[in-house]
Coordinates of C-alpha atoms and ligand atoms in Angstrom, one line a residue:
X1 CA 166.1 71.2 57.0
X2 CA 163.5 72.2 59.5
X3 CA 162.1 68.7 59.7
X4 CA 165.5 67.4 60.8
X5 CA 165.6 69.9 63.6
X6 CA 162.4 68.5 65.0
X7 CA 164.1 65.6 66.8
X8 CA 166.4 68.0 68.6
X9 CA 163.8 70.3 69.9
X10 CA 163.3 70.3 73.6
X11 CA 159.7 70.1 74.5
X12 CA 158.6 71.2 78.0
X13 CA 155.4 69.5 79.2
X14 CA 154.0 70.9 82.5
X15 CA 151.9 68.9 84.8
X16 CA 149.7 71.4 86.7
X17 CA 146.6 71.5 88.8
X18 CA 145.4 72.0 92.4
X19 CA 147.5 71.0 95.3
X20 CA 147.2 67.3 96.0
X21 CA 145.3 66.4 92.8
X22 CA 147.8 63.7 91.9
X23 CA 150.3 65.5 89.7
X24 CA 153.4 63.9 90.9
X25 CA 151.7 60.5 91.0
X26 CA 150.8 61.0 87.3
X27 CA 154.4 62.0 86.5
X28 CA 155.6 58.7 88.1
X29 CA 152.9 56.7 86.4
X30 CA 153.8 58.1 82.9
X31 CA 157.4 57.2 83.5
X32 CA 156.5 53.7 84.8
X33 CA 157.9 54.4 88.3
X34 CA 156.0 53.5 91.5
X35 CA 155.4 56.2 94.0
X36 CA 158.0 56.2 96.8
X37 CA 160.6 54.2 94.9
X38 CA 164.0 55.5 93.9
X39 CA 163.9 58.2 91.2
X40 CA 160.2 58.8 91.7
X41 CA 158.8 62.3 92.1
X42 CA 157.9 62.8 95.8
X43 CA 154.3 62.3 96.5
X44 CA 152.2 62.5 99.7
X45 CA 149.0 63.7 101.4
X46 CA 150.6 66.9 102.6
X47 CA 151.8 69.6 100.2
X48 CA 154.7 67.9 98.6
X49 CA 156.0 69.5 95.4
X50 CA 157.5 72.9 96.3
X51 CA 159.3 73.8 93.1
X52 CA 159.0 72.9 89.4
X53 CA 161.1 69.7 88.9
X54 CA 161.8 68.2 85.4
X55 CA 162.1 64.6 84.5
X56 CA 163.0 63.1 81.1
X57 CA 160.1 61.4 79.3
X58 CA 160.2 59.5 77.1
X59 CA 163.7 60.7 76.0
X60 CA 166.0 63.4 77.1
X61 CA 164.6 66.0 74.7
X62 CA 161.2 65.9 76.3
X63 CA 161.1 67.3 79.8
X64 CA 158.1 66.6 81.9
X65 CA 157.7 69.2 84.6
X66 CA 156.2 68.3 88.0
X67 CA 154.8 71.6 89.2
X68 CA 153.7 72.6 92.7
X69 CA 149.9 72.7 93.2
X70 CA 147.9 75.9 92.5
X71 CA 145.6 77.3 95.3
X72 CA 147.5 76.1 98.4
X73 CA 148.6 78.7 101.0
X74 CA 152.1 78.6 99.6
X75 CA 151.0 79.1 96.0
X76 CA 147.9 81.2 95.8
X77 CA 146.4 81.4 92.3
X78 CA 147.6 84.9 91.6
X79 CA 151.2 84.2 92.5
X80 CA 151.3 80.7 91.0
X81 CA 151.6 81.4 87.3
X82 CA 154.5 83.7 87.8
X83 CA 156.2 81.5 90.4
X84 CA 156.2 78.4 88.1
X85 CA 157.1 80.4 85.0
X86 CA 153.9 79.3 83.2
X87 CA 155.0 80.9 79.9
X88 CA 158.0 78.7 79.5
X89 CA 156.1 75.4 79.0
X90 CA 155.1 74.3 75.6
X91 CA 152.3 72.0 76.5
X92 CA 150.2 71.3 79.7
X93 CA 148.4 68.5 81.5
X94 CA 145.9 69.8 84.0
X95 CA 145.3 67.3 86.7
X96 CA 142.1 67.6 88.6
X97 CA 140.5 65.4 91.2
X98 CA 136.9 65.2 92.6
X99 CA 135.4 68.3 91.0
X100 CA 136.0 70.8 88.3
X101 CA 137.1 73.8 90.3
X102 CA 137.7 77.5 89.7
X103 CA 141.5 76.9 89.6
X104 CA 141.0 74.4 86.8
X105 CA 139.2 77.0 84.8
X106 CA 141.8 79.6 85.6
X107 CA 144.6 77.3 84.4
X108 CA 142.7 76.3 81.2
X109 CA 142.1 80.0 80.5
X110 CA 145.7 81.0 80.9
X111 CA 146.9 78.2 78.6
X112 CA 144.4 79.2 76.0
X113 CA 145.5 82.8 76.3
X114 CA 149.0 81.7 75.4
X115 CA 147.7 79.8 72.4
X116 CA 149.1 76.6 73.8
X117 CA 147.3 73.3 74.3
X118 CA 146.5 71.0 77.2
X119 CA 145.0 67.6 78.1
X120 CA 142.6 67.5 81.0
X121 CA 143.2 64.6 83.4
X122 CA 140.6 63.7 85.9
X123 CA 142.5 61.8 88.5
X124 CA 141.8 59.5 91.4
X125 CA 138.9 57.9 89.6
X126 CA 139.4 54.7 91.6
X127 CA 138.6 56.7 94.8
X128 CA 135.5 58.2 93.3
X129 CA 134.2 54.9 92.1
X130 CA 134.7 53.3 95.5
X131 CA 133.0 56.2 97.3
X132 CA 130.0 56.2 94.9
X133 CA 129.7 52.4 95.1
X134 CA 129.2 52.6 98.9
X135 CA 126.5 55.3 98.5
X136 CA 124.5 54.1 95.5
X137 CA 123.1 50.5 95.6
X138 CA 122.4 50.8 91.8
X139 CA 125.8 52.0 90.9
X140 CA 126.7 51.6 87.3
X141 CA 130.3 52.3 86.5
X142 CA 129.8 53.1 82.9
X143 CA 127.1 55.7 83.6
X144 CA 129.1 57.2 86.4
X145 CA 132.3 57.6 84.3
X146 CA 130.2 59.1 81.5
X147 CA 128.7 61.7 83.8
X148 CA 132.2 62.8 85.1
X149 CA 133.5 63.0 81.5
X150 CA 130.5 65.0 80.2
X151 CA 130.8 67.4 83.1
X152 CA 134.4 68.1 82.5
X153 CA 133.9 68.6 78.8
X154 CA 130.9 70.9 79.5
X155 CA 133.0 73.0 81.8
X156 CA 135.9 73.3 79.4
X157 CA 133.6 74.0 76.5
X158 CA 132.1 76.9 78.6
X159 CA 135.6 78.4 78.4
X160 CA 135.5 78.3 74.7
X161 CA 137.7 75.2 74.3
X162 CA 136.2 73.5 71.3
X163 CA 137.2 69.8 71.6
X164 CA 138.8 69.3 74.9
X165 CA 140.8 66.1 75.4
X166 CA 139.7 64.6 78.7
X167 CA 141.1 61.4 80.3
X168 CA 139.7 59.7 83.4
X169 CA 142.6 58.2 85.2
X170 CA 143.8 56.5 88.3
X171 CA 147.5 57.2 88.9
X172 CA 147.6 54.3 91.3
X173 CA 145.8 51.8 89.1
X174 CA 147.2 52.4 85.7
X175 CA 145.8 49.3 84.2
X176 CA 142.3 50.6 84.7
X177 CA 140.3 53.4 83.1
X178 CA 141.9 55.7 80.6
X179 CA 145.5 55.8 81.7
X180 CA 146.6 53.8 78.6
X181 CA 144.8 56.1 76.3
X182 CA 146.5 59.1 78.0
X183 CA 150.0 57.6 77.6
X184 CA 149.3 56.7 74.0
X185 CA 148.0 60.1 73.1
X186 CA 150.9 61.8 74.9
X187 CA 153.4 59.7 72.9
X188 CA 151.5 60.0 69.6
X189 CA 151.0 63.7 69.8
X190 CA 154.7 64.5 70.7
X191 CA 155.7 65.3 67.0
X192 CA 152.7 67.6 66.7
X193 CA 153.7 69.5 69.9
X194 CA 157.3 69.6 68.7
X195 CA 156.2 71.0 65.4
X196 CA 154.2 73.7 67.3
X197 CA 157.3 74.6 69.3
X198 CA 159.4 74.8 66.2
X199 CA 156.8 77.0 64.6
X200 CA 156.7 79.3 67.5
X201 CA 160.5 79.4 67.6
X202 CA 160.6 80.6 64.0
X203 CA 161.1 84.4 63.9
X204 CA 157.8 85.3 62.3
X205 CA 155.4 83.2 64.3
X206 CA 153.0 84.8 66.6
X207 CA 150.4 87.3 65.9
X208 CA 152.2 89.6 68.3
X209 CA 155.5 89.2 66.3
X210 CA 153.7 90.0 63.1
X211 CA 152.3 93.1 64.6
X212 CA 155.6 94.3 65.7
X213 CA 157.2 93.6 62.4
X214 CA 154.5 95.6 60.7
X215 CA 155.2 98.6 63.0
X216 CA 158.9 98.3 62.4
X217 CA 158.4 98.2 58.6
X218 CA 155.9 101.1 58.9
X219 CA 158.4 103.3 60.7
X220 CA 160.9 102.8 57.8
X221 CA 158.4 104.3 55.3
X222 CA 159.5 107.8 56.0
X223 CA 163.1 106.9 55.1
X224 CA 162.0 105.4 51.9
X225 CA 160.1 108.6 51.1
X226 CA 163.1 110.7 51.9
X227 CA 165.1 108.7 49.3
X228 CA 162.3 109.0 46.9
X229 CA 161.9 112.7 47.0
X230 CA 165.6 113.2 46.7
X231 CA 165.7 111.1 43.6
X232 CA 162.6 112.9 42.2
X233 CA 164.3 116.2 42.7
X234 CA 166.9 115.3 40.1
X235 CA 165.4 116.8 37.0
X236 CA 165.7 113.9 34.5
X237 CA 162.5 114.0 32.6
X238 CA 160.7 110.7 32.5
X239 CA 163.0 109.1 35.0
X240 CA 161.2 110.0 38.2
X241 CA 158.7 107.2 37.6
X242 CA 161.2 104.4 37.3
X243 CA 163.3 105.7 40.2
X244 CA 160.3 105.9 42.4
X245 CA 159.0 102.5 41.2
X246 CA 162.2 100.8 42.1
X247 CA 162.0 102.4 45.5
X248 CA 158.5 101.0 45.9
X249 CA 159.6 97.6 44.7
X250 CA 162.5 97.7 47.2
X251 CA 160.1 98.3 50.0
X252 CA 157.7 95.6 48.9
X253 CA 160.6 93.1 48.7
X254 CA 161.8 94.0 52.2
X255 CA 158.2 93.5 53.5
X256 CA 157.7 90.0 52.0
X257 CA 161.1 88.8 53.3
X258 CA 160.6 90.2 56.6
X259 CA 157.0 88.9 56.9
X260 CA 157.9 85.5 55.5
X261 CA 155.8 85.8 52.3
X262 CA 158.4 84.9 49.7
X263 CA 157.8 81.7 47.8
X264 CA 160.8 80.0 49.5
X265 CA 159.7 81.0 53.0
X266 CA 156.2 79.9 52.4
X267 CA 157.5 76.5 51.2
X268 CA 159.5 76.1 54.4
X269 CA 156.4 76.9 56.4
X270 CA 154.5 74.3 54.4
X271 CA 157.3 71.7 55.1
X272 CA 157.2 72.3 58.8
X273 CA 153.4 72.4 59.3
X274 CA 152.4 69.8 56.8
X275 CA 149.8 72.4 55.5
X276 CA 150.1 72.3 51.7
X277 CA 151.6 75.3 49.9
X278 CA 148.4 75.5 48.0
X279 CA 146.4 75.9 51.1
X280 CA 148.7 78.5 52.5
X281 CA 148.6 80.5 49.2
X282 CA 144.9 80.3 49.2
X283 CA 145.1 82.7 52.2
X284 CA 146.9 85.4 50.2
X285 CA 145.1 88.4 48.8
X286 CA 148.0 90.6 47.8
X287 CA 149.4 90.0 44.3
X288 CA 152.9 90.6 45.8
X289 CA 152.8 87.7 48.2
X290 CA 154.0 84.3 47.4
X291 CA 155.6 85.3 44.1
X292 CA 158.8 86.9 42.8
X293 CA 158.3 90.6 42.9
X294 CA 159.1 92.5 39.7
X295 CA 158.8 96.1 38.6
X296 CA 156.0 95.1 36.3
X297 CA 154.1 93.4 39.0
X298 CA 154.3 96.4 41.4
X299 CA 153.3 98.7 38.6
X300 CA 150.3 96.6 37.8
X301 CA 149.3 96.4 41.4
X302 CA 149.6 100.1 41.9
X303 CA 147.7 100.9 38.8
X304 CA 144.8 98.7 40.1
X305 CA 144.9 100.1 43.6
X306 CA 145.5 103.7 42.5
X307 CA 141.9 104.6 43.0
X308 CA 142.1 103.4 46.5
X309 CA 145.4 105.1 47.3
X310 CA 144.2 108.3 45.7
X311 CA 141.0 108.4 47.6
X312 CA 142.8 108.0 50.8
X313 CA 144.9 111.0 49.9
X314 CA 141.9 113.1 48.8
X315 CA 140.2 112.5 52.1
X316 CA 143.0 114.3 53.8
X317 CA 142.7 117.1 51.3
X318 CA 146.4 117.0 51.0
X319 CA 146.7 116.9 47.3
X320 CA 144.6 116.3 44.3
X321 CA 145.5 113.3 42.2
X322 CA 143.9 114.2 38.9
X323 CA 144.2 111.0 36.9
X324 CA 143.1 108.0 38.8
X325 CA 145.1 105.0 37.7
X326 CA 148.3 106.6 36.7
X327 CA 151.4 105.7 38.5
X328 CA 153.0 109.0 37.4
X329 CA 150.7 110.7 39.9
X330 CA 151.7 108.4 42.6
X331 CA 155.4 108.8 42.0
X332 CA 155.2 112.5 41.9
X333 CA 153.6 113.0 45.3
X334 CA 155.5 112.3 48.5
X335 CA 152.2 112.0 50.3
X336 CA 150.8 109.5 47.8
X337 CA 153.9 107.4 47.8
X338 CA 153.6 107.3 51.6
X339 CA 150.0 106.0 51.1
X340 CA 151.1 103.5 48.5
X341 CA 153.7 102.1 50.8
X342 CA 151.4 102.0 53.7
X343 CA 148.8 100.2 51.5
X344 CA 151.3 97.6 50.5
X345 CA 152.4 97.0 54.0
X346 CA 148.8 96.7 55.3
X347 CA 147.7 94.1 52.8
X348 CA 150.9 92.1 53.2
X349 CA 150.6 92.1 57.0
X350 CA 147.1 90.9 56.7
X351 CA 148.2 88.2 54.4
X352 CA 150.8 87.1 56.9
X353 CA 148.3 86.9 59.7
X354 CA 146.0 84.8 57.7
X355 CA 148.8 82.4 56.5
X356 CA 150.0 81.9 60.1
X357 CA 146.6 81.4 61.5
X358 CA 146.1 78.7 58.8
X359 CA 149.5 77.2 59.4
X360 CA 149.1 76.9 63.1
X361 CA 145.5 75.8 62.9
X362 CA 144.3 78.6 65.1
X363 CA 140.7 79.7 64.9
X364 CA 141.3 83.4 65.9
X365 CA 139.6 85.7 63.6
X366 CA 141.9 88.2 61.9
Ligands
GTP1 N1 143.7 56.4 95.1 C1 144.4 57.3 94.4 N2 145.3 58.1 95.0 C2 146.0 59.0 94.4 C3 145.9 59.2 92.9 N3 146.7 60.1 92.5 C4 147.4 60.6 93.7 N4 146.9 59.9 94.8 C5 147.3 60.1 96.2 O1 147.0 61.5 96.5 C6 148.1 62.0 97.2 C7 148.6 63.2 96.6 O2 149.3 62.9 95.4 P1 150.5 63.6 94.7 O3 150.8 62.9 93.5 O4 151.6 63.9 95.7 O5 149.7 65.0 94.4 P2 150.3 66.4 93.9 O6 149.2 67.0 93.0 O7 151.6 66.1 93.3 O8 150.4 67.2 95.2 P3 151.3 68.5 95.5 O9 152.6 68.4 94.9 O10 151.3 68.7 96.9 O11 150.5 69.6 94.8 C8 149.1 60.9 97.4 O12 148.8 60.4 98.7 C9 148.8 60.0 96.3 O13 149.1 58.6 96.7 C10 144.9 58.3 92.2 O14 144.7 58.4 91.0 N5 144.3 57.4 93.0
MG2 MG1 153.4 66.9 93.7

């Protein structure tokens, strides 16, 4: 099932940040390789990494990408994202030294925009401590580290990142400071990141994809209507209701399958995300989502929503629907049927958005 697929998912972790901030050194440190030895990512005081290069860590399915630095003459901020193919990475580590800079904020914002996640690594801590010690006779390491950490968190929170993960690290002295915590967190969080990748790879899963699906389904409505009118034109008394109803049921079924709202698809989503089926179902407002759709159910739903659908029609002055709450009226009017289908699609699409926001743990309001 989906969970088995997890182990085969390639996860691309990008190490990004300003030129010379210590990205390649961090790649080596994570892989337990000393700078300058065989197999190590090239490092140096002059601009060193010129193109994205991947290394396996900790296994071949996880690729850790050593990226060039942003903000150097070769990679100005505006060209950088495109050059390194920022979109293609699943997860990021931003490496920053000395101060929180404009480019750090830019990277964090871009990552957030793509709804992906990152850790923030403040590198070269050993340097900073040494410099500060020389300047401050009352130097207190703990206070100093706390100040750096608080500042990084504050800057990231200003960008709207709720609980930023910040690590103070020396890539040269991995036994000190928070390098161990960083490595532990990277390894422990891998399944979670893989899960996110898997989720995003599922056909339904991005708010943009849902929007597009809604549009596609919406554009099919007119064909359903054509079929409906043709059927209604056949003068078989009493039958037009059932014919039209089955058309509406057909449309509703196509919507829930396409939007991933059938009981089976919701169960799969629950399996992959670990969010319980109950919690996912709690996000559903439409009586047609998360259940097996039957004629009776659609009929009931339409009867309950007839007032709403009829009002929408009246507003346009297109047709008078005399008896609110009767499905006969709905089935007899092409315009009203159009409204009914649009109504079904709208509430199902809204349900889909809420379910996926819940499943992905996103906080974006619908
Ligand atoms: N003392 C100390 N030096 C570091 C640390 N991290 C990197 N350096 C040094 O800083 C210089 C730049 O490091 P790199 O790892 O090459 O930096 P980079 O970000 O990959 O640089 P570009 O690829 O050019 O963008 C090298 O001389 C490293 O030895 C650190 O944590 N502490
Ligand atoms: Mg480098």
